Amino acid sequence: MWGIIATWRMAAEGVEKASEMLAKNGDAGDAIETAIRDVEDNPYYKSVGFGGLPNEEMEVELDAGYMDGNTFDVGAIAAIKDFANPISIARRLSKEKVNCVLVGEGAEKFAHKEGFERKNMLTDRARIHYKNRVKEVREQELKPYAGHDTVGMVCLDTTGKMVSATSTSGLFMKKQSRVGDSPIIGSGFYVDSKVGGASATGLGEDLMKGCISYEIVRLMKSGMHPQEACEKAVHDLDQELKERRGQAGDLSLIAMNNKGEWGVATNIDGFSFVVATEKEAPVVYLAKVVDGHTVHEPASQEWLDEYMRTRMAPVVEK
Ligand code: ASP
């Protein structure tokens, strides 16, 4: 059995590539890295890699994490600038015994020494979004911009190896050096090949409060199906946050177990995700909350067309 599940529609092309690799008995680490690089390289996805939206200082600072569920190797980078593929740097770091989580300048030095490709990640489109946003933002507090979104994935290969990984530009207009959940093990991602894995997207500051990816793996380990585990973890954290803090940020989670069964839960409407398994060709789903439960259905062709149209529409300075 093989399978891969990923957050957001933007992962679709990458998941397609990964599924071809997995179907030919490819390695889960190679497949997930290929899939995430595909998202990072796409200039139209404004929350990951090239074209990602910048921080307050108009700098694109990127976070990424990678975990191997066989060995528990973990690598992560945070607030790194000017490198094309954060996921590959995180994966490379996962091979280190110590110093496997690096931030900012130190992460850049490591990437430079290891020969990773440098790239100015700020596109003209992102610059225009920034300028427009500066005009609007003054009265708003930190919250995910309507185009935020981390690509997070869980992948199972035919040997039974599982990996989980993330890549993101984080929140638009974040403070310089702000780090979200995505490169934080247990929050943005977690995987154990003996059980399964999970990955998160949404408001990092809130996702971290529940160590939510780890929590889902823990629930799956106790015997829950990925769907049940995702729903319980998201529901519980959402409730706790509301009770203690009056509100909960966006929380959307995906998970897959080592049988290729998958689940998803969210507290927002319109969370899209992508799944491919040995039994199921890549499908983009849309999830929403109905009576406290997450329900999902394949996205319509109309929705898919509209998605690409809005992503690629010209951006104009206001
Ligand atoms: N979780 C990410 C962060 O807080 C953003 C997102 O997934 O939308 O950096």
Coordinates of N, CA and C in Angstrom, one line a residue, residues 5 216 220 224-233 253 255-257 261-266 273 293-296:
I5 N -1.3 12.4 1.5 CA -2.3 13.4 1.7 C -1.7 14.7 2.0
I216 N -2.7 14.0 17.2 CA -3.4 13.1 16.3 C -2.7 11.8 16.2
M220 N -4.3 8.1 17.1 CA -4.3 7.0 16.2 C -3.6 5.8 16.8
M224 N -7.6 4.9 17.2 CA -8.5 5.6 16.4 C -8.2 5.6 14.9
H225 N -9.2 5.6 14.1 CA -9.1 5.9 12.7 C -8.6 7.3 12.5
P226 N -7.8 7.6 11.4 CA -7.4 9.0 11.2 C -8.5 10.0 11.2
Q227 N -9.6 9.7 10.7 CA -10.7 10.7 10.7 C -11.2 11.0 12.1
E228 N -11.3 10.0 12.9 CA -11.8 10.2 14.2 C -10.7 10.9 15.0
A229 N -9.5 10.6 14.8 CA -8.4 11.2 15.5 C -8.3 12.7 15.2
C230 N -8.4 13.0 13.9 CA -8.4 14.4 13.5 C -9.5 15.2 14.1
E231 N -10.7 14.6 14.0 CA -11.9 15.3 14.5 C -11.8 15.6 16.0
K232 N -11.4 14.6 16.7 CA -11.3 14.7 18.2 C -10.3 15.8 18.5
A233 N -9.1 15.7 17.9 CA -8.0 16.7 18.2 C -8.4 18.1 17.9
L253 N -6.4 20.1 9.8 CA -5.4 19.0 10.0 C -5.7 17.9 9.0
A255 N -4.3 13.7 8.1 CA -3.6 12.6 8.7 C -3.7 11.4 7.8
M256 N -2.8 10.5 7.9 CA -2.8 9.2 7.3 C -2.2 8.2 8.2
N257 N -2.8 7.0 8.2 CA -2.2 5.9 9.1 C -1.3 5.0 8.2
E261 N -5.1 4.6 5.3 CA -6.4 5.3 5.6 C -6.1 6.7 6.0
W262 N -7.0 7.6 5.7 CA -6.7 9.0 6.0 C -7.9 9.7 6.6
G263 N -7.6 10.9 7.1 CA -8.7 11.7 7.8 C -8.3 13.2 7.7
V264 N -9.3 14.0 7.9 CA -9.1 15.4 7.9 C -10.1 16.1 8.8
A265 N -9.7 17.1 9.4 CA -10.7 17.9 10.2 C -10.3 19.4 10.2
T266 N -11.3 20.2 10.3 CA -11.1 21.6 10.2 C -12.1 22.4 11.1
F273 N -8.0 19.9 0.3 CA -6.8 19.0 0.5 C -6.8 18.0 -0.6
H293 N -19.1 18.3 12.9 CA -18.2 17.3 12.2 C -17.7 17.9 10.9
T294 N -16.5 17.3 10.6 CA -15.9 17.7 9.3 C -16.5 16.8 8.2
V295 N -17.1 17.4 7.2 CA -17.5 16.6 6.0 C -16.7 17.1 4.8
H296 N -16.5 16.1 3.9 CA -15.8 16.5 2.7 C -16.3 15.9 1.5

